[in-house]
Short mmCIF file of C-alpha atoms and ligand atoms in Angstrom, two decimals:
data_model
loop_
_atom_site.label_atom_id
_atom_site.label_comp_id
_atom_site.label_asym_id
_atom_site.label_seq_id
_atom_site.Cartn_x
_atom_site.Cartn_y
_atom_site.Cartn_z
CA MET A 36 -42.26 29.57 13.81
CA ARG A 37 -40.44 32.08 11.65
CA ASN A 38 -37.25 31.31 13.56
CA THR A 39 -37.61 27.62 12.89
CA VAL A 40 -38.09 28.21 9.18
CA CYS A 41 -35.10 30.47 9.21
CA VAL A 42 -32.94 27.89 10.92
CA VAL A 43 -34.07 25.16 8.53
CA GLN A 44 -33.37 27.43 5.60
CA GLN A 45 -29.93 28.29 6.97
CA GLU A 46 -29.21 24.60 7.40
CA SER A 47 -30.25 23.70 3.90
CA ASP A 48 -28.21 26.62 2.54
CA LEU A 49 -25.30 25.35 4.54
CA THR A 50 -25.82 21.81 3.26
CA ALA A 51 -25.98 23.08 -0.27
CA LYS A 52 -22.87 25.24 0.17
CA THR A 53 -20.95 22.33 1.63
CA ASN A 54 -22.23 19.91 -0.98
CA ILE A 55 -21.63 21.77 -4.23
CA PRO A 56 -17.81 21.87 -4.11
CA GLU A 57 -17.68 18.34 -2.75
CA ALA A 58 -20.04 17.06 -5.46
CA VAL A 59 -17.86 18.73 -8.09
CA CYS A 60 -14.81 17.13 -6.44
CA ALA A 61 -16.57 13.74 -6.50
CA PHE A 62 -17.28 14.06 -10.21
CA CYS A 63 -13.71 15.13 -11.08
CA LEU A 64 -12.27 12.46 -8.80
CA GLN A 65 -14.31 9.79 -10.54
CA ARG A 66 -13.17 10.87 -14.03
CA VAL A 67 -9.49 11.25 -13.10
CA LEU A 68 -9.26 8.02 -11.14
CA LYS A 69 -11.04 5.98 -13.81
CA TRP A 70 -8.42 7.21 -16.25
CA LYS A 71 -5.49 6.74 -13.86
CA LEU A 72 -6.35 3.37 -12.44
CA HIS A 73 -8.16 1.49 -15.15
CA ARG A 74 -6.80 2.52 -18.51
CA LYS A 75 -6.44 -0.33 -20.98
CA VAL A 76 -2.94 -1.78 -21.16
CA SER A 77 -1.65 -1.11 -24.62
CA LYS A 78 0.92 -3.60 -25.81
CA LEU A 79 4.40 -2.18 -26.27
CA PRO A 80 5.11 -1.04 -29.85
CA SER A 81 6.00 -4.13 -31.89
CA GLU A 82 9.40 -2.75 -32.93
CA THR A 83 10.43 -2.38 -29.24
CA PRO A 84 11.67 -5.65 -27.76
CA TYR A 85 10.05 -6.42 -24.41
CA PRO A 86 12.55 -5.77 -21.63
CA GLY A 87 13.35 -8.82 -19.51
CA VAL A 88 12.23 -8.75 -15.87
CA SER A 89 13.85 -10.57 -12.94
CA ILE A 90 11.16 -11.13 -10.33
CA LEU A 91 12.33 -11.39 -6.73
CA LYS A 92 9.93 -13.26 -4.45
CA PRO A 93 11.06 -13.12 -0.80
CA LEU A 94 9.14 -15.83 1.05
CA MET A 95 8.80 -16.70 4.70
CA GLY A 96 6.34 -19.32 5.89
CA VAL A 97 3.24 -20.63 4.20
CA ASP A 98 -0.44 -19.75 4.27
CA PRO A 99 -3.46 -21.38 2.61
CA ASN A 100 -3.27 -19.07 -0.44
CA LEU A 101 0.48 -19.22 -1.05
CA PHE A 102 0.39 -21.92 -3.74
CA SER A 103 -2.29 -20.26 -5.84
CA ASN A 104 -0.80 -16.78 -5.36
CA LEU A 105 2.63 -17.95 -6.51
CA GLU A 106 1.09 -19.87 -9.39
CA THR A 107 -0.16 -16.62 -10.91
CA PHE A 108 3.51 -15.67 -11.49
CA PHE A 109 3.96 -18.75 -13.67
CA THR A 110 0.95 -18.00 -15.84
CA MET A 111 1.59 -14.34 -16.69
CA ASN A 112 1.31 -13.17 -20.24
CA TYR A 113 4.77 -11.63 -20.62
CA PRO A 114 7.49 -12.98 -22.89
CA VAL A 115 10.76 -12.52 -20.98
CA TYR A 116 11.02 -12.97 -17.26
CA GLU A 117 12.65 -15.10 -14.60
CA LEU A 118 11.35 -15.98 -11.15
CA LEU A 119 13.84 -15.83 -8.29
CA PHE A 120 12.35 -17.29 -5.12
CA CYS A 121 14.26 -16.42 -1.97
CA ILE A 122 13.73 -18.32 1.28
CA GLU A 123 15.98 -17.63 4.25
CA ASP A 124 15.22 -20.64 6.42
CA LYS A 125 16.29 -23.92 4.84
CA SER A 126 13.56 -25.80 6.72
CA ASP A 127 10.78 -23.41 5.65
CA PRO A 128 7.76 -25.34 4.26
CA ALA A 129 7.50 -22.69 1.52
CA ILE A 130 10.40 -24.52 -0.18
CA MET A 131 8.15 -27.49 -0.87
CA ILE A 132 5.49 -25.27 -2.47
CA VAL A 133 8.02 -23.54 -4.70
CA MET A 134 9.52 -26.88 -5.77
CA GLN A 135 6.07 -28.19 -6.71
CA LEU A 136 5.43 -25.14 -8.85
CA ILE A 137 8.84 -25.26 -10.51
CA GLN A 138 8.13 -28.88 -11.46
CA LYS A 139 4.63 -28.04 -12.66
CA TYR A 140 5.87 -25.26 -14.97
CA PRO A 141 9.22 -26.45 -16.35
CA THR A 142 9.14 -23.95 -19.23
CA VAL A 143 9.11 -20.92 -16.94
CA SER A 144 12.59 -19.79 -15.97
CA SER A 145 12.69 -20.04 -12.19
CA ARG A 146 15.25 -20.61 -9.45
CA LEU A 147 15.19 -21.01 -5.70
CA PHE A 148 17.73 -19.41 -3.34
CA THR A 149 17.80 -20.54 0.26
CA GLY A 150 19.78 -19.33 3.25
CA GLY A 151 19.79 -15.64 2.42
CA SER A 152 22.87 -13.56 3.05
CA VAL A 153 23.29 -11.25 6.01
CA VAL A 154 24.16 -7.83 4.59
CA GLY A 155 22.33 -5.70 7.16
CA VAL A 156 19.40 -5.47 9.54
CA ASN A 157 16.48 -5.70 7.11
CA PRO A 158 15.47 -9.39 6.94
CA LYS A 159 13.66 -9.01 3.62
CA ILE A 160 16.83 -7.62 2.01
CA ASN A 161 18.99 -10.32 3.60
CA ASN A 162 16.60 -12.87 2.18
CA MET A 163 16.57 -11.34 -1.32
CA GLN A 164 20.31 -10.66 -1.57
CA PRO A 165 21.34 -13.95 -3.29
CA GLY A 166 18.47 -13.61 -5.77
CA PHE A 167 19.33 -10.01 -6.48
CA THR A 168 22.98 -10.85 -7.15
CA ALA A 169 21.92 -13.58 -9.61
CA ALA A 170 19.30 -11.48 -11.43
CA LYS A 171 20.10 -11.24 -15.12
CA TYR A 172 17.62 -8.73 -16.52
CA ASP A 173 17.65 -4.92 -16.55
CA LEU A 174 14.37 -4.62 -14.69
CA ILE A 175 13.77 -5.99 -11.21
CA LEU A 176 10.32 -6.64 -9.80
CA ILE A 177 10.26 -6.94 -6.02
CA SER A 178 7.04 -8.69 -5.14
CA ASP A 179 5.98 -9.72 -1.65
CA SER A 180 4.72 -13.20 -0.85
CA GLY A 181 1.00 -12.36 -0.62
CA ILE A 182 0.75 -10.67 -4.02
CA ARG A 183 -1.30 -12.11 -6.88
CA MET A 184 -0.77 -11.18 -10.51
CA LYS A 185 -3.28 -11.01 -13.33
CA GLU A 186 -2.12 -12.19 -16.74
CA ASP A 187 -1.43 -8.63 -17.89
CA THR A 188 -0.17 -7.08 -14.61
CA LEU A 189 3.51 -7.27 -15.50
CA LEU A 190 2.88 -5.87 -18.97
CA ASP A 191 0.93 -3.05 -17.35
CA MET A 192 3.82 -2.24 -15.03
CA VAL A 193 6.45 -2.43 -17.75
CA SER A 194 4.44 -0.16 -20.02
CA CYS A 195 4.54 2.50 -17.28
CA MET A 196 8.34 2.35 -17.22
CA THR A 197 8.79 5.19 -19.69
CA GLU A 198 11.76 7.49 -20.16
CA GLY A 199 12.73 9.27 -16.95
CA VAL A 200 10.77 6.81 -14.78
CA GLY A 201 12.99 4.78 -12.46
CA LEU A 202 10.37 2.95 -10.44
CA VAL A 203 6.81 1.78 -11.08
CA HIS A 204 4.84 0.80 -8.00
CA GLN A 205 1.40 -0.58 -7.39
CA MET A 206 -1.04 1.00 -5.00
CA PRO A 207 -1.86 -1.56 -2.30
CA PHE A 208 -5.32 -3.10 -2.55
CA THR A 209 -6.80 -6.53 -1.79
CA CYS A 210 -8.43 -9.45 -3.56
CA ASP A 211 -12.00 -10.40 -2.67
CA ARG A 212 -12.06 -12.66 0.38
CA ASP A 213 -14.73 -13.66 2.89
CA GLY A 214 -15.29 -12.33 6.40
CA PHE A 215 -15.30 -9.04 8.27
CA ALA A 216 -11.48 -8.82 8.43
CA ALA A 217 -11.37 -9.01 4.62
CA THR A 218 -14.01 -6.28 4.38
CA LEU A 219 -12.03 -4.13 6.78
CA GLU A 220 -8.82 -4.58 4.76
CA LYS A 221 -10.59 -3.69 1.53
CA VAL A 222 -12.23 -0.66 3.11
CA TYR A 223 -8.90 0.51 4.54
CA PHE A 224 -6.84 0.07 1.37
CA GLY A 225 -9.63 1.36 -0.87
CA THR A 226 -10.42 4.48 1.16
CA ALA A 227 -8.06 5.83 3.85
CA GLN A 228 -4.84 4.59 2.33
CA ALA A 229 -5.85 5.08 -1.31
CA ARG A 230 -6.72 8.69 -0.54
CA ILE A 231 -3.31 9.59 0.89
CA TYR A 232 -1.45 7.37 -1.58
CA LEU A 233 -3.06 9.05 -4.59
CA ALA A 234 -2.77 12.51 -3.05
CA ALA A 235 0.91 11.92 -2.28
CA ASP A 236 1.49 10.64 -5.83
CA LEU A 237 -0.22 13.73 -7.25
CA LEU A 238 1.98 16.01 -5.13
CA ARG A 239 5.05 13.92 -6.04
CA VAL A 240 5.57 12.99 -2.37
CA ASN A 241 7.47 9.71 -1.95
CA CYS A 242 4.75 7.22 -1.00
CA HIS A 243 6.18 4.08 -2.58
CA THR A 244 5.20 0.88 -0.76
CA GLY A 245 7.57 -1.95 -1.58
CA MET A 246 5.12 -4.83 -1.81
CA SER A 247 5.14 -4.69 -5.60
CA ALA A 248 7.63 -2.46 -7.39
CA LEU A 249 9.40 -2.57 -10.73
CA ILE A 250 12.81 -0.89 -10.67
CA ARG A 251 15.65 -0.29 -13.13
CA LYS A 252 18.40 -2.58 -11.83
CA ALA A 253 21.18 -0.24 -12.96
CA LEU A 254 19.87 2.42 -10.57
CA ILE A 255 20.15 0.05 -7.62
CA ASP A 256 23.59 -1.17 -8.74
CA GLU A 257 24.74 2.46 -8.97
CA VAL A 258 24.45 2.80 -5.18
CA GLY A 259 25.87 -0.64 -4.35
CA GLY A 260 22.84 -2.95 -4.70
CA ILE A 261 19.86 -3.54 -2.42
CA GLN A 262 22.24 -3.94 0.51
CA ALA A 263 22.68 -0.15 0.46
CA PHE A 264 19.21 0.02 2.04
CA SER A 265 19.61 -2.84 4.48
CA CYS A 266 20.14 -0.62 7.51
CA TYR A 267 16.50 0.47 7.21
CA LEU A 268 13.37 -1.60 7.77
CA ALA A 269 11.46 0.55 5.28
CA GLU A 270 13.84 -0.19 2.43
CA ASP A 271 11.10 0.78 -0.02
CA PHE A 272 10.93 4.39 1.18
CA PHE A 273 14.70 4.92 1.13
CA LEU A 274 15.16 3.23 -2.24
CA ALA A 275 12.56 5.54 -3.76
CA LYS A 276 14.12 8.53 -2.00
CA SER A 277 17.50 7.67 -3.49
CA LEU A 278 16.02 7.47 -7.01
CA LYS A 279 14.23 10.78 -6.57
CA GLU A 280 17.40 12.47 -5.42
CA ARG A 281 19.06 11.31 -8.62
CA GLY A 282 16.32 12.92 -10.68
CA TRP A 283 14.26 9.83 -11.56
CA ARG A 284 10.49 9.85 -11.45
CA MET A 285 8.17 7.29 -9.85
CA CYS A 286 4.86 6.24 -11.24
CA ILE A 287 1.85 4.25 -10.05
CA SER A 288 0.84 1.47 -12.41
CA SER A 289 -2.77 1.31 -13.48
CA GLN A 290 -3.50 -1.94 -11.63
CA PRO A 291 -3.36 -1.98 -7.84
CA ALA A 292 -1.33 -4.59 -5.95
CA TRP A 293 -3.68 -7.52 -5.37
CA GLN A 294 -2.82 -8.65 -1.85
CA ASN A 295 -4.25 -12.07 -1.14
CA SER A 296 -2.62 -13.38 1.99
CA GLY A 297 -4.26 -16.54 3.33
CA VAL A 298 -4.17 -15.08 6.83
CA CYS A 299 -6.90 -12.50 7.18
CA GLU A 300 -7.53 -11.55 10.80
CA ILE A 301 -8.35 -8.27 12.47
CA ASN A 302 -5.52 -8.55 15.01
CA SER A 303 -2.77 -9.26 12.53
CA PHE A 304 -4.05 -6.56 10.19
CA GLN A 305 -4.07 -3.97 12.98
CA ALA A 306 -0.59 -5.06 14.08
CA ARG A 307 0.57 -4.53 10.49
CA LEU A 308 -0.93 -1.03 10.35
CA THR A 309 0.64 -0.15 13.68
CA ARG A 310 4.05 -1.39 12.47
CA TRP A 311 3.75 0.75 9.34
CA THR A 312 2.77 3.82 11.38
CA LYS A 313 5.86 3.33 13.55
CA LEU A 314 8.00 3.23 10.41
CA ARG A 315 6.46 6.38 8.97
CA VAL A 316 6.73 8.26 12.25
CA ALA A 317 10.44 7.44 12.57
CA MET A 318 11.23 8.13 8.91
CA VAL A 319 9.21 11.30 8.43
CA PRO A 320 8.34 12.77 11.86
CA SER A 321 6.01 15.36 10.31
CA THR A 322 3.54 12.52 9.76
CA ILE A 323 2.86 12.65 13.51
CA LEU A 324 0.89 15.81 12.79
CA LEU A 325 -0.11 15.31 9.16
CA GLU A 326 -1.59 11.84 9.39
CA PRO A 327 -4.23 12.63 12.01
CA LEU A 328 -5.10 15.68 9.94
CA SER A 329 -5.93 13.43 7.01
CA GLU A 330 -8.57 11.62 9.08
CA CYS A 331 -12.26 12.43 8.60
CA VAL A 332 -13.05 12.97 12.28
CA VAL A 333 -10.06 15.21 12.99
CA ILE A 334 -10.14 17.41 9.91
CA GLY A 335 -13.93 17.61 10.29
CA ALA A 336 -13.63 18.89 13.84
CA CYS A 337 -11.04 21.48 12.77
CA ALA A 338 -13.15 22.61 9.80
CA SER A 339 -16.33 22.84 11.92
CA TRP A 340 -14.56 25.03 14.42
CA ALA A 341 -13.18 27.18 11.61
CA VAL A 342 -16.56 27.76 9.92
CA TRP A 343 -18.14 28.51 13.28
CA PHE A 344 -15.38 31.00 14.07
CA LEU A 345 -15.30 32.63 10.64
CA PHE A 346 -18.95 32.51 9.49
CA SER A 347 -20.89 31.56 12.65
CA TRP A 348 -22.22 28.41 10.90
CA ASP A 349 -23.63 25.71 13.10
CA PRO A 350 -20.59 23.48 13.76
CA LEU A 351 -22.65 20.37 14.54
CA VAL A 352 -24.62 20.52 11.28
CA PHE A 353 -21.43 21.23 9.37
CA TYR A 354 -19.70 18.29 11.05
CA LEU A 355 -22.51 15.84 10.27
CA VAL A 356 -22.69 16.94 6.65
CA HIS A 357 -18.91 16.67 6.41
CA VAL A 358 -18.93 13.09 7.74
CA LEU A 359 -21.76 12.11 5.40
CA VAL A 360 -20.08 13.60 2.32
CA TRP A 361 -16.71 12.07 3.29
CA PHE A 362 -18.37 8.70 3.73
CA LEU A 363 -20.04 8.92 0.29
CA LEU A 364 -16.79 9.99 -1.34
CA ASP A 365 -15.06 7.02 0.28
CA TRP A 366 -17.70 4.70 -1.18
CA ILE A 367 -17.13 6.23 -4.63
CA LEU A 368 -13.35 5.93 -4.29
CA LEU A 369 -13.56 2.30 -3.19
CA SER A 370 -15.95 1.45 -6.04
CA ILE A 371 -13.61 3.05 -8.58
CA ILE A 372 -10.59 1.15 -7.31
CA GLN A 373 -12.53 -2.13 -7.20
CA ASN A 374 -13.75 -1.46 -10.77
CA GLY A 375 -16.47 -4.05 -10.45
CA SER A 376 -18.99 -5.23 -7.91
CA LEU A 377 -17.78 -5.26 -4.32
CA PRO A 378 -17.86 -8.58 -2.44
CA PHE A 379 -19.92 -7.05 0.39
CA ASN A 380 -23.12 -5.03 0.70
CA LYS A 381 -23.56 -1.42 1.80
CA PHE A 382 -24.29 -2.40 5.40
CA ASP A 383 -20.94 -4.26 5.61
CA PHE A 384 -19.27 -1.19 4.15
CA VAL A 385 -20.84 1.05 6.82
CA MET A 386 -19.66 -1.36 9.53
CA GLY A 387 -16.13 -1.64 8.10
CA TRP A 388 -15.89 2.10 7.59
CA LEU A 389 -17.09 2.95 11.12
CA PHE A 390 -14.85 0.31 12.65
CA ARG A 391 -11.81 1.69 10.84
CA GLU A 392 -12.61 5.29 11.75
CA CYS A 393 -13.08 4.36 15.42
CA CYS A 394 -9.96 2.17 15.67
CA SER A 395 -7.69 4.55 13.83
CA PRO A 396 -6.93 6.94 16.77
CA TYR A 397 -6.27 3.96 19.03
CA LEU A 398 -3.85 2.34 16.56
CA TYR A 399 -2.11 5.65 16.01
CA LEU A 400 -1.62 6.32 19.72
CA HIS A 401 -0.56 2.73 20.27
CA ALA A 402 2.12 3.14 17.59
CA LEU A 403 3.44 6.29 19.28
CA TRP A 404 3.31 4.75 22.73
CA ASP A 405 5.27 1.56 22.02
CA PRO A 406 8.03 2.16 19.46
CA ALA A 407 9.33 -1.45 19.37
CA ILE A 408 8.61 -2.99 15.97
CA ARG A 409 7.71 -6.66 15.71
CA TRP A 410 8.04 -8.01 12.18
CA ARG A 411 7.42 -11.70 11.72
CA GLU A 412 9.80 -13.41 14.16
CA ARG A 413 12.03 -10.49 15.08
CA THR A 414 11.81 -7.26 17.05
CA TYR A 415 13.46 -3.97 16.09
CA ARG A 416 13.93 -0.46 17.33
CA LEU A 417 14.09 2.51 14.98
CA LYS A 418 16.22 5.58 15.46
CA TRP A 419 14.88 8.93 14.27
CA GLY A 420 15.52 8.97 10.55
CA GLY A 421 14.62 5.31 10.12
CA VAL A 422 17.87 3.41 10.77
CA ALA A 423 16.94 0.14 12.47
CA GLU A 424 18.56 -2.11 15.01
CA GLU A 425 17.44 -5.57 15.96
CA LEU A 426 16.56 -6.18 19.58
CA LYS A 427 17.93 -9.58 20.49
CA PRO A 428 15.54 -11.74 22.50
CA LYS A 429 16.56 -11.93 26.15
CA VAL A 430 18.16 -15.29 26.93
CA LYS A 431 16.54 -16.94 29.95
CA VAL A 432 19.07 -18.46 32.34
C1 LIG B 506 -3.90 17.90 5.46
C2 LIG B 506 -3.84 16.56 4.85
C3 LIG B 506 -2.47 16.02 4.89
C4 LIG B 506 -2.38 14.63 4.38
C5 LIG B 506 -1.22 14.00 5.00
C6 LIG B 506 -0.93 12.67 4.49
C7 LIG B 506 0.35 12.19 5.05
C8 LIG B 506 0.85 10.94 4.42
C9 LIG B 506 1.29 11.14 3.04
C10 LIG B 506 1.73 10.15 2.29
C11 LIG B 506 1.94 8.84 2.84
C12 LIG B 506 1.51 7.76 1.95
C13 LIG B 506 1.89 6.52 2.66
C14 LIG B 506 1.23 5.34 2.12
C15 LIG B 506 1.96 4.10 2.51
C16 LIG B 506 1.45 3.52 3.77
C17 LIG B 506 1.94 2.11 3.98
C18 LIG B 506 3.25 2.11 4.70
O1 LIG B 506 3.41 2.81 5.66
N1 LIG B 506 4.17 1.32 4.23
C19 LIG B 506 5.50 1.27 4.81
C20 LIG B 506 5.90 -0.15 5.09
O2 LIG B 506 5.83 -0.93 3.93
C21 LIG B 506 6.31 -2.24 4.09
O3 LIG B 506 7.56 -2.13 4.73
C22 LIG B 506 8.36 -3.22 4.73
C23 LIG B 506 8.56 -3.66 3.32
O4 LIG B 506 9.47 -4.61 3.17
C24 LIG B 506 7.27 -4.09 2.81
O5 LIG B 506 7.42 -4.67 1.57
C25 LIG B 506 6.46 -2.84 2.71
O6 LIG B 506 5.21 -3.07 2.15
C26 LIG B 506 6.43 1.90 3.82
O7 LIG B 506 7.74 1.77 4.26
C27 LIG B 506 6.05 3.35 3.69
C28 LIG B 506 6.28 4.04 2.63
C29 LIG B 506 5.84 5.44 2.45
C30 LIG B 506 6.05 6.33 3.62
C31 LIG B 506 5.69 7.73 3.25
C32 LIG B 506 5.81 8.70 4.35
C33 LIG B 506 5.74 10.05 3.75
C34 LIG B 506 5.15 11.06 4.62
C35 LIG B 506 5.14 12.39 3.93
C36 LIG B 506 4.40 13.41 4.71
C37 LIG B 506 4.09 14.66 3.95
C38 LIG B 506 3.01 14.48 2.95
C39 LIG B 506 2.15 15.66 2.78
C40 LIG B 506 1.40 15.67 1.50
C41 LIG B 506 0.22 14.82 1.34
O1 UDP B 507 11.84 -11.63 8.14
C1 UDP B 507 11.27 -11.44 7.06
C2 UDP B 507 10.07 -10.69 6.98
C3 UDP B 507 9.47 -10.55 5.76
N1 UDP B 507 10.01 -11.09 4.64
C4 UDP B 507 9.33 -10.93 3.35
O2 UDP B 507 9.05 -9.56 3.16
C5 UDP B 507 7.83 -9.41 2.49
C6 UDP B 507 6.93 -8.48 3.28
O3 UDP B 507 6.66 -9.08 4.52
P1 UDP B 507 5.29 -8.82 5.28
O4 UDP B 507 4.18 -9.26 4.41
O5 UDP B 507 5.40 -9.42 6.63
O6 UDP B 507 5.34 -7.22 5.36
P2 UDP B 507 4.19 -6.15 5.34
O7 UDP B 507 3.64 -6.07 3.97
O8 UDP B 507 3.19 -6.63 6.35
O9 UDP B 507 4.90 -4.93 5.77
C7 UDP B 507 7.23 -10.80 2.33
O10 UDP B 507 7.42 -11.23 1.02
C8 UDP B 507 7.99 -11.64 3.32
O11 UDP B 507 8.13 -12.97 2.89
C9 UDP B 507 11.20 -11.80 4.69
O12 UDP B 507 11.68 -12.26 3.67
N2 UDP B 507 11.79 -11.95 5.91
#
């Protein structure tokens, strides 16, 4: 009996020991993130003229949300900007949607560039090249097709472009959509990715994701334009690297990137994550080791072994407490980033969270196993370092 009491006491001591620092972390995290991610956008000082922004929208294909997503770019509350839509394929149905919007909002400065211009391997850069060449303002916003803007998103990004900052990026997140795939995407971007994105930003590690980024055009021109990064598929990473090497800082804007693609399926989402892992592995090989270490199950197993080895604590109890605390912290992080009520209940969150944790090792190993990268209609191979080459489809005789 005494032994049992002793064990229970040891366990509750252990729980308390494990919980106190993590509870303190949770509190600090909540305060810091609330400040970082949801501060009020202050208007620029009235004596400063608003800098003009050329917005590059590379488009390829249509989805059910494309019209309404693009429309948000016409209704932004920002005084000086132009919209440069870029569509490579002249028979792409996205052209029709853009034309409708241009007609609907004749007062918004907007142009359409079709045909692209082959300056390298990266198809997004080839597509954007004519728009980039025609851009007339000092700031460039590269914004992917699935992104939605709020009225004040551009103002928020511009206000982060302070002295010494060369690039303002948005942390990827998602709009509220229905279905399990949408829950999974929100759970992924609001927990696993947000955690490493914010940690990397804190440590000044280059984590820029190019789906929504405001950049000083002069800094791109200095190295020969966007085509300087067209030999890479991850042009975003190398662009940010180049700015950092020239002493410029990067900054996360206070609003996340509201991804709202009309295609929301588990398979395509997992294929996207696998493609990104392949890019990161080729660009920064140390991620092969570091990324698994940032996962709850892996770091938990390592920590449990360590506390057993060092302090003879029960590794199973430690592991379970670790998973529970990690799970709760993920819920807090997601709620902070959402900054409002979530579109799903706690049970859906548990399901989404468990599904992601279980699939993550499989997706990671799959990415290592098959290095060919399929992006939209093309397939590529990456050399170590990140330089890409396109694999031509085999011609059947
Ligand atoms: C013990 C704990 C260690 C933690 C280790 C964490 C390791 C990872 C650290 C930071 C990585 C943050 C990465 C977040 C971005 C993930 C999304 C992504 O991979 N995006 C890539 C593709 O983006 C699309 O590419 C095509 C483009 O046209 C689209 O528009 C894009 O959206 C993107 O290219 C990746 C960018 C960032 C890569 C960062 C890799 C850095 C690894 C550093 C490792 C050391 C960090 C250690 C400190 C935490
Ligand atoms: O061959 C391509 C592939 C992509 N894109 C554009 O590049 C951006 C990012 O593409 P996607 O959403 O497929 O990339 P992800 O975010 O999944 O990496 C989008 O605006 C696409 O329209 C493009 O112009 N040509």
